[in-house]
PDB file of C-alpha atoms in Angstrom:
ATOM      1  CA  SER A  12      12.995   7.020  13.644  1.00  0.00           C
ATOM      2  CA  GLN A  13      12.376   6.469   9.967  1.00  0.00           C
ATOM      3  CA  THR A  14      10.719   8.950   7.618  1.00  0.00           C
ATOM      4  CA  ILE A  15       9.918   8.819   3.932  1.00  0.00           C
ATOM      5  CA  HIS A  16       9.660  11.847   1.669  1.00  0.00           C
ATOM      6  CA  GLN A  17       8.105  12.251  -1.751  1.00  0.00           C
ATOM      7  CA  TRP A  18       8.008  15.253  -4.021  1.00  0.00           C
ATOM      8  CA  PRO A  19       6.329  16.976  -5.545  1.00  0.00           C
ATOM      9  CA  ALA A  20       3.031  16.550  -3.686  1.00  0.00           C
ATOM     10  CA  THR A  21       0.962  17.412  -6.756  1.00  0.00           C
ATOM     11  CA  LEU A  22       1.845  17.699 -10.416  1.00  0.00           C
ATOM     12  CA  VAL A  23      -0.063  18.626 -13.549  1.00  0.00           C
ATOM     13  CA  GLN A  24       1.697  17.710 -16.778  1.00  0.00           C
ATOM     14  CA  PRO A  25       0.736  17.761 -20.467  1.00  0.00           C
ATOM     15  CA  VAL A  26       0.609  14.563 -22.507  1.00  0.00           C
ATOM     16  CA  GLY A  27       4.003  13.792 -24.017  1.00  0.00           C
ATOM     17  CA  SER A  28       6.029  15.615 -21.359  1.00  0.00           C
ATOM     18  CA  PRO A  29       8.683  13.867 -19.228  1.00  0.00           C
ATOM     19  CA  LEU A  30       8.250  12.900 -15.595  1.00  0.00           C
ATOM     20  CA  SER A  31      10.516  12.528 -12.596  1.00  0.00           C
ATOM     21  CA  LEU A  32       9.190  11.694  -9.132  1.00  0.00           C
ATOM     22  CA  GLU A  33      11.563  11.327  -6.237  1.00  0.00           C
ATOM     23  CA  CYS A  34      11.369   9.338  -3.022  1.00  0.00           C
ATOM     24  CA  THR A  35      13.920   9.402  -0.192  1.00  0.00           C
ATOM     25  CA  VAL A  36      14.005   7.523   3.080  1.00  0.00           C
ATOM     26  CA  GLU A  37      15.718   8.496   6.331  1.00  0.00           C
ATOM     27  CA  GLY A  38      16.541   6.450   9.380  1.00  0.00           C
ATOM     28  CA  THR A  39      17.186   3.144   7.650  1.00  0.00           C
ATOM     29  CA  SER A  40      19.884   1.532   5.523  1.00  0.00           C
ATOM     30  CA  ASN A  41      19.559  -0.887   2.643  1.00  0.00           C
ATOM     31  CA  PRO A  42      15.749  -0.840   2.668  1.00  0.00           C
ATOM     32  CA  ASN A  43      13.513  -2.478   0.090  1.00  0.00           C
ATOM     33  CA  LEU A  44      11.834   0.322  -1.855  1.00  0.00           C
ATOM     34  CA  TYR A  45       8.594   0.195  -3.828  1.00  0.00           C
ATOM     35  CA  TRP A  46       6.566   2.346  -6.241  1.00  0.00           C
ATOM     36  CA  TYR A  47       2.781   1.928  -6.352  1.00  0.00           C
ATOM     37  CA  ARG A  48       0.099   3.684  -8.368  1.00  0.00           C
ATOM     38  CA  GLN A  49      -3.479   4.152  -7.238  1.00  0.00           C
ATOM     39  CA  ALA A  50      -6.141   5.069  -9.768  1.00  0.00           C
ATOM     40  CA  ALA A  51      -9.224   6.895  -8.478  1.00  0.00           C
ATOM     41  CA  GLY A  52     -11.387   4.603  -6.355  1.00  0.00           C
ATOM     42  CA  ARG A  53      -9.075   1.638  -6.820  1.00  0.00           C
ATOM     43  CA  GLY A  54      -6.515  -0.312  -4.839  1.00  0.00           C
ATOM     44  CA  LEU A  55      -2.768   0.099  -5.126  1.00  0.00           C
ATOM     45  CA  GLN A  56      -0.904  -1.480  -8.022  1.00  0.00           C
ATOM     46  CA  LEU A  57       2.763  -2.339  -7.581  1.00  0.00           C
ATOM     47  CA  LEU A  58       4.865  -0.822 -10.370  1.00  0.00           C
ATOM     48  CA  PHE A  59       8.503  -1.380  -9.363  1.00  0.00           C
ATOM     49  CA  TYR A  60      10.519  -2.591  -6.430  1.00  0.00           C
ATOM     50  CA  SER A  61      14.191  -2.523  -5.526  1.00  0.00           C
ATOM     51  CA  VAL A  62      16.194  -4.552  -3.023  1.00  0.00           C
ATOM     52  CA  GLY A  63      19.420  -2.582  -3.498  1.00  0.00           C
ATOM     53  CA  ILE A  64      21.268   0.137  -5.418  1.00  0.00           C
ATOM     54  CA  GLY A  65      20.842  -0.317  -9.152  1.00  0.00           C
ATOM     55  CA  GLN A  66      18.502  -3.322  -8.698  1.00  0.00           C
ATOM     56  CA  ILE A  67      15.056  -2.719 -10.180  1.00  0.00           C
ATOM     57  CA  SER A  68      12.243  -5.201 -10.756  1.00  0.00           C
ATOM     58  CA  SER A  69       9.226  -4.274 -12.835  1.00  0.00           C
ATOM     59  CA  GLU A  70       5.823  -5.768 -12.114  1.00  0.00           C
ATOM     60  CA  VAL A  71       3.847  -4.550 -15.120  1.00  0.00           C
ATOM     61  CA  PRO A  72       4.873  -3.433 -18.609  1.00  0.00           C
ATOM     62  CA  GLN A  73       4.205   0.266 -18.975  1.00  0.00           C
ATOM     63  CA  ASN A  74       5.354   3.695 -19.966  1.00  0.00           C
ATOM     64  CA  LEU A  75       7.359   4.221 -16.779  1.00  0.00           C
ATOM     65  CA  SER A  76      10.824   3.331 -15.501  1.00  0.00           C
ATOM     66  CA  ALA A  77      12.516   3.415 -12.105  1.00  0.00           C
ATOM     67  CA  SER A  78      16.039   3.900 -10.845  1.00  0.00           C
ATOM     68  CA  ARG A  79      17.815   3.655  -7.507  1.00  0.00           C
ATOM     69  CA  PRO A  80      20.992   5.715  -7.740  1.00  0.00           C
ATOM     70  CA  GLN A  81      21.587   5.768  -3.973  1.00  0.00           C
ATOM     71  CA  ASP A  82      20.684   3.458  -1.101  1.00  0.00           C
ATOM     72  CA  ARG A  83      17.800   5.594   0.148  1.00  0.00           C
ATOM     73  CA  GLN A  84      16.681   7.237  -3.080  1.00  0.00           C
ATOM     74  CA  PHE A  85      14.135   5.833  -5.533  1.00  0.00           C
ATOM     75  CA  ILE A  86      13.123   7.678  -8.705  1.00  0.00           C
ATOM     76  CA  LEU A  87      10.153   7.093 -11.005  1.00  0.00           C
ATOM     77  CA  SER A  88      10.464   8.445 -14.538  1.00  0.00           C
ATOM     78  CA  SER A  89       8.813   8.647 -17.897  1.00  0.00           C
ATOM     79  CA  LYS A  90      10.084  10.041 -21.189  1.00  0.00           C
ATOM     80  CA  LYS A  91       6.587  10.804 -22.524  1.00  0.00           C
ATOM     81  CA  LEU A  92       3.505  10.837 -20.312  1.00  0.00           C
ATOM     82  CA  LEU A  93       0.191   9.330 -21.404  1.00  0.00           C
ATOM     83  CA  LEU A  94      -3.280  10.259 -20.158  1.00  0.00           C
ATOM     84  CA  SER A  95      -3.453   6.841 -18.507  1.00  0.00           C
ATOM     85  CA  ASP A  96      -0.439   7.713 -16.328  1.00  0.00           C
ATOM     86  CA  SER A  97      -2.636   9.953 -14.166  1.00  0.00           C
ATOM     87  CA  GLY A  98      -3.004   8.716 -10.616  1.00  0.00           C
ATOM     88  CA  PHE A  99      -1.694   8.816  -7.075  1.00  0.00           C
ATOM     89  CA  TYR A 100       1.900   7.576  -6.864  1.00  0.00           C
ATOM     90  CA  LEU A 101       3.086   6.151  -3.590  1.00  0.00           C
ATOM     91  CA  CYS A 102       6.566   5.170  -2.512  1.00  0.00           C
ATOM     92  CA  ALA A 103       7.047   2.666   0.303  1.00  0.00           C
ATOM     93  CA  TRP A 104       9.922   1.126   2.231  1.00  0.00           C
ATOM     94  CA  LEU A 105      10.524  -2.025   4.245  1.00  0.00           C
ATOM     95  CA  GLY A 106      13.552  -2.955   6.310  1.00  0.00           C
ATOM     96  CA  THR A 107      15.429  -2.176   9.475  1.00  0.00           C
ATOM     97  CA  SER A 108      15.351   0.987  11.522  1.00  0.00           C
ATOM     98  CA  GLY A 109      16.626   1.673  15.008  1.00  0.00           C
ATOM     99  CA  GLY A 110      17.672  -1.948  15.407  1.00  0.00           C
ATOM    100  CA  LYS A 111      14.185  -3.260  14.663  1.00  0.00           C
ATOM    101  CA  THR A 112      13.282  -5.217  11.516  1.00  0.00           C
ATOM    102  CA  TYR A 113       9.944  -4.310   9.953  1.00  0.00           C
ATOM    103  CA  ASN A 114       8.182  -6.779   7.672  1.00  0.00           C
ATOM    104  CA  GLU A 115       5.378  -4.351   6.882  1.00  0.00           C
ATOM    105  CA  GLN A 116       5.710  -1.580   4.320  1.00  0.00           C
ATOM    106  CA  PHE A 117       5.483   2.084   5.291  1.00  0.00           C
ATOM    107  CA  PHE A 118       4.223   4.582   2.761  1.00  0.00           C
ATOM    108  CA  GLY A 119       5.249   8.096   1.853  1.00  0.00           C
ATOM    109  CA  PRO A 120       2.759  10.975   1.471  1.00  0.00           C
ATOM    110  CA  GLY A 121       2.338  10.379  -2.270  1.00  0.00           C
ATOM    111  CA  THR A 122       2.340  12.457  -5.449  1.00  0.00           C
ATOM    112  CA  ARG A 123      -0.930  13.172  -7.192  1.00  0.00           C
ATOM    113  CA  LEU A 124      -0.239  13.317 -10.939  1.00  0.00           C
ATOM    114  CA  THR A 125      -2.709  14.662 -13.463  1.00  0.00           C
ATOM    115  CA  VAL A 126      -1.861  14.306 -17.133  1.00  0.00           C
ATOM    116  CA  LEU A 127      -3.879  16.609 -19.419  1.00  0.00           C
TER     117      LEU A 127
ATOM    118  CA  GLU B  80      -3.819 -15.805 -11.044  1.00  0.00           C
ATOM    119  CA  ASP B  81      -2.924 -14.302  -7.673  1.00  0.00           C
ATOM    120  CA  LYS B  82      -5.526 -11.854  -6.424  1.00  0.00           C
ATOM    121  CA  VAL B  83      -7.263 -10.187  -3.472  1.00  0.00           C
ATOM    122  CA  VAL B  84     -11.012  -9.586  -3.245  1.00  0.00           C
ATOM    123  CA  GLN B  85     -12.495  -7.298  -0.627  1.00  0.00           C
ATOM    124  CA  SER B  86     -16.132  -6.959   0.361  1.00  0.00           C
ATOM    125  CA  PRO B  87     -18.222  -4.978   0.679  1.00  0.00           C
ATOM    126  CA  LEU B  88     -16.887  -2.308  -1.683  1.00  0.00           C
ATOM    127  CA  SER B  89     -18.580   0.364   0.395  1.00  0.00           C
ATOM    128  CA  LEU B  90     -20.394   0.523   3.703  1.00  0.00           C
ATOM    129  CA  VAL B  91     -22.317   3.285   5.471  1.00  0.00           C
ATOM    130  CA  VAL B  92     -23.007   2.924   9.199  1.00  0.00           C
ATOM    131  CA  HIS B  93     -23.829   5.099  12.186  1.00  0.00           C
ATOM    132  CA  GLU B  94     -21.570   5.848  15.096  1.00  0.00           C
ATOM    133  CA  GLY B  95     -21.575   3.040  17.611  1.00  0.00           C
ATOM    134  CA  ASP B  96     -22.226   0.297  15.049  1.00  0.00           C
ATOM    135  CA  THR B  97     -19.905  -2.691  14.652  1.00  0.00           C
ATOM    136  CA  VAL B  98     -18.584  -3.494  11.176  1.00  0.00           C
ATOM    137  CA  THR B  99     -16.874  -6.503   9.635  1.00  0.00           C
ATOM    138  CA  LEU B 100     -14.759  -6.106   6.515  1.00  0.00           C
ATOM    139  CA  ASN B 101     -13.859  -9.129   4.443  1.00  0.00           C
ATOM    140  CA  CYS B 102     -10.792 -10.092   2.453  1.00  0.00           C
ATOM    141  CA  SER B 103     -10.229 -13.258   0.443  1.00  0.00           C
ATOM    142  CA  TYR B 104      -7.047 -14.031  -1.437  1.00  0.00           C
ATOM    143  CA  GLU B 105      -5.394 -16.472  -3.799  1.00  0.00           C
ATOM    144  CA  VAL B 106      -1.612 -16.604  -3.890  1.00  0.00           C
ATOM    145  CA  THR B 107       1.029 -19.240  -4.503  1.00  0.00           C
ATOM    146  CA  ASN B 108       3.846 -17.782  -2.389  1.00  0.00           C
ATOM    147  CA  PHE B 109       2.092 -16.362   0.672  1.00  0.00           C
ATOM    148  CA  ARG B 110       4.061 -14.656   3.427  1.00  0.00           C
ATOM    149  CA  SER B 111       1.510 -12.587   5.329  1.00  0.00           C
ATOM    150  CA  LEU B 112      -1.782 -10.697   5.112  1.00  0.00           C
ATOM    151  CA  LEU B 113      -1.819  -6.969   5.895  1.00  0.00           C
ATOM    152  CA  TRP B 114      -4.503  -4.392   6.592  1.00  0.00           C
ATOM    153  CA  TYR B 115      -4.050  -0.664   5.988  1.00  0.00           C
ATOM    154  CA  LYS B 116      -6.264   2.370   6.581  1.00  0.00           C
ATOM    155  CA  GLN B 117      -6.247   5.142   3.967  1.00  0.00           C
ATOM    156  CA  GLU B 118      -7.824   8.501   4.663  1.00  0.00           C
ATOM    157  CA  LYS B 119      -6.810  11.379   2.412  1.00  0.00           C
ATOM    158  CA  LYS B 120      -3.317  10.336   1.486  1.00  0.00           C
ATOM    159  CA  ALA B 121      -0.905   7.549   2.346  1.00  0.00           C
ATOM    160  CA  PRO B 122      -2.124   4.226   3.729  1.00  0.00           C
ATOM    161  CA  THR B 123      -1.251   3.683   7.386  1.00  0.00           C
ATOM    162  CA  PHE B 124      -0.450   0.219   8.686  1.00  0.00           C
ATOM    163  CA  LEU B 125      -2.959  -1.546  10.927  1.00  0.00           C
ATOM    164  CA  PHE B 126      -2.165  -5.256  11.183  1.00  0.00           C
ATOM    165  CA  MET B 127       0.030  -7.973   9.765  1.00  0.00           C
ATOM    166  CA  LEU B 128      -1.184 -11.567  10.092  1.00  0.00           C
ATOM    167  CA  THR B 129       0.923 -14.618   9.430  1.00  0.00           C
ATOM    168  CA  SER B 130      -0.698 -17.393  11.470  1.00  0.00           C
ATOM    169  CA  SER B 131      -4.216 -18.764  11.320  1.00  0.00           C
ATOM    170  CA  GLY B 132      -6.616 -18.283  14.197  1.00  0.00           C
ATOM    171  CA  ILE B 133      -4.571 -15.757  16.163  1.00  0.00           C
ATOM    172  CA  GLU B 134      -6.449 -12.509  16.617  1.00  0.00           C
ATOM    173  CA  LYS B 135      -4.577  -9.257  16.435  1.00  0.00           C
ATOM    174  CA  LYS B 136      -6.148  -6.410  18.389  1.00  0.00           C
ATOM    175  CA  SER B 137      -5.574  -2.683  18.654  1.00  0.00           C
ATOM    176  CA  GLY B 138      -8.173  -0.730  20.598  1.00  0.00           C
ATOM    177  CA  ARG B 139     -11.513  -1.119  18.836  1.00  0.00           C
ATOM    178  CA  LEU B 140      -9.953  -2.826  15.810  1.00  0.00           C
ATOM    179  CA  SER B 141      -9.211  -6.507  15.524  1.00  0.00           C
ATOM    180  CA  SER B 142      -8.326  -8.901  12.729  1.00  0.00           C
ATOM    181  CA  ILE B 143      -7.944 -12.618  12.191  1.00  0.00           C
ATOM    182  CA  LEU B 144      -6.616 -14.840   9.405  1.00  0.00           C
ATOM    183  CA  ASP B 145      -7.831 -18.230   8.153  1.00  0.00           C
ATOM    184  CA  LYS B 146      -5.045 -19.697   6.006  1.00  0.00           C
ATOM    185  CA  LYS B 147      -7.041 -22.805   5.176  1.00  0.00           C
ATOM    186  CA  GLU B 148      -9.971 -20.842   3.753  1.00  0.00           C
ATOM    187  CA  LEU B 149      -7.677 -18.040   2.450  1.00  0.00           C
ATOM    188  CA  PHE B 150      -9.695 -15.400   4.262  1.00  0.00           C
ATOM    189  CA  SER B 151      -9.269 -12.538   6.695  1.00  0.00           C
ATOM    190  CA  ILE B 152     -11.666 -10.192   8.464  1.00  0.00           C
ATOM    191  CA  LEU B 153     -11.212  -6.798  10.040  1.00  0.00           C
ATOM    192  CA  ASN B 154     -13.642  -5.892  12.824  1.00  0.00           C
ATOM    193  CA  ILE B 155     -14.276  -2.404  14.115  1.00  0.00           C
ATOM    194  CA  THR B 156     -16.460  -2.076  17.201  1.00  0.00           C
ATOM    195  CA  ALA B 157     -18.201   1.081  18.466  1.00  0.00           C
ATOM    196  CA  THR B 158     -17.373   2.917  15.240  1.00  0.00           C
ATOM    197  CA  GLN B 159     -16.581   6.625  15.302  1.00  0.00           C
ATOM    198  CA  THR B 160     -16.644   9.225  12.525  1.00  0.00           C
ATOM    199  CA  GLY B 161     -12.846   9.136  12.563  1.00  0.00           C
ATOM    200  CA  ASP B 162     -12.995   5.541  11.346  1.00  0.00           C
ATOM    201  CA  SER B 163     -14.296   6.776   7.985  1.00  0.00           C
ATOM    202  CA  ALA B 164     -11.660   5.743   5.446  1.00  0.00           C
ATOM    203  CA  ILE B 165     -10.766   3.208   2.795  1.00  0.00           C
ATOM    204  CA  TYR B 166      -9.592  -0.058   4.347  1.00  0.00           C
ATOM    205  CA  LEU B 167      -7.114  -1.934   2.197  1.00  0.00           C
ATOM    206  CA  CYS B 168      -6.195  -5.588   2.423  1.00  0.00           C
ATOM    207  CA  ALA B 169      -3.002  -6.935   0.847  1.00  0.00           C
ATOM    208  CA  TYR B 170      -0.936 -10.077   0.860  1.00  0.00           C
ATOM    209  CA  SER B 171       2.827 -10.118   0.962  1.00  0.00           C
ATOM    210  CA  SER B 172       4.709 -12.553  -1.257  1.00  0.00           C
ATOM    211  CA  GLY B 173       8.022 -13.065  -2.975  1.00  0.00           C
ATOM    212  CA  SER B 174      11.573 -12.516  -1.816  1.00  0.00           C
ATOM    213  CA  ALA B 175      11.060  -8.741  -1.665  1.00  0.00           C
ATOM    214  CA  ARG B 176       7.763  -9.017   0.245  1.00  0.00           C
ATOM    215  CA  GLN B 177       5.891  -7.279  -2.517  1.00  0.00           C
ATOM    216  CA  LEU B 178       2.283  -6.363  -1.717  1.00  0.00           C
ATOM    217  CA  THR B 179      -0.755  -7.195  -3.842  1.00  0.00           C
ATOM    218  CA  PHE B 180      -3.746  -5.106  -2.832  1.00  0.00           C
ATOM    219  CA  GLY B 181      -7.484  -5.506  -3.086  1.00  0.00           C
ATOM    220  CA  SER B 182      -9.692  -2.655  -4.271  1.00  0.00           C
ATOM    221  CA  GLY B 183     -10.494  -1.612  -0.714  1.00  0.00           C
ATOM    222  CA  THR B 184     -13.671  -1.071   1.319  1.00  0.00           C
ATOM    223  CA  GLN B 185     -14.893   2.517   1.618  1.00  0.00           C
ATOM    224  CA  LEU B 186     -16.300   2.883   5.154  1.00  0.00           C
ATOM    225  CA  THR B 187     -18.399   5.927   6.010  1.00  0.00           C
ATOM    226  CA  VAL B 188     -19.444   6.440   9.632  1.00  0.00           C
ATOM    227  CA  LEU B 189     -22.259   8.935  10.107  1.00  0.00           C
ATOM    228  CA  PRO B 190     -22.740  10.863  13.370  1.00  0.00           C
TER     229      PRO B 190
END
């Protein structure tokens, strides 16, 4: 079966510090991977998605970047955090697992980021 | 502009009540309409709808899509306190099946 991991679970960072959030997926190969951010009391906003190694598409201009160095690894980064980067960051995957193709996205446990 | 609008934004009911959550959308490259339930952390998948008029059902939850009116509803019958959560509606579009979410409906079920 497929599982998706994110770490860290919570993070408190000062303004201007760098950021690296990691997401890994097990039990699937060549999945689509996605990064979303959820502000308090709001819906999810798509930040980046990737359909393969090294392929990154950005949905909104911002202070963040993403990379996919391996098939099942997706990294969200920032060189200098802003207050507005605070939120709940969710990674998701879509694809094939155990011979079954899934057209719905499955989400990881998320990272709650607070920028002070 | 593509978008998703959910209503109501919040709803408080008592156990045993039936609720209907609404989702309207505007999109130019529609693939499917999805419903998720979010409690403390990650959203969990409920339904994916691609065809109009075909009801999807899982226990006390059911959902239906109207592609002509660009509308979907999620029904929960005989609500329980465990149904308290944010219910998120999203449409899938594009070659990568990206999701665009609404703001969600916060459902609170009182004992």
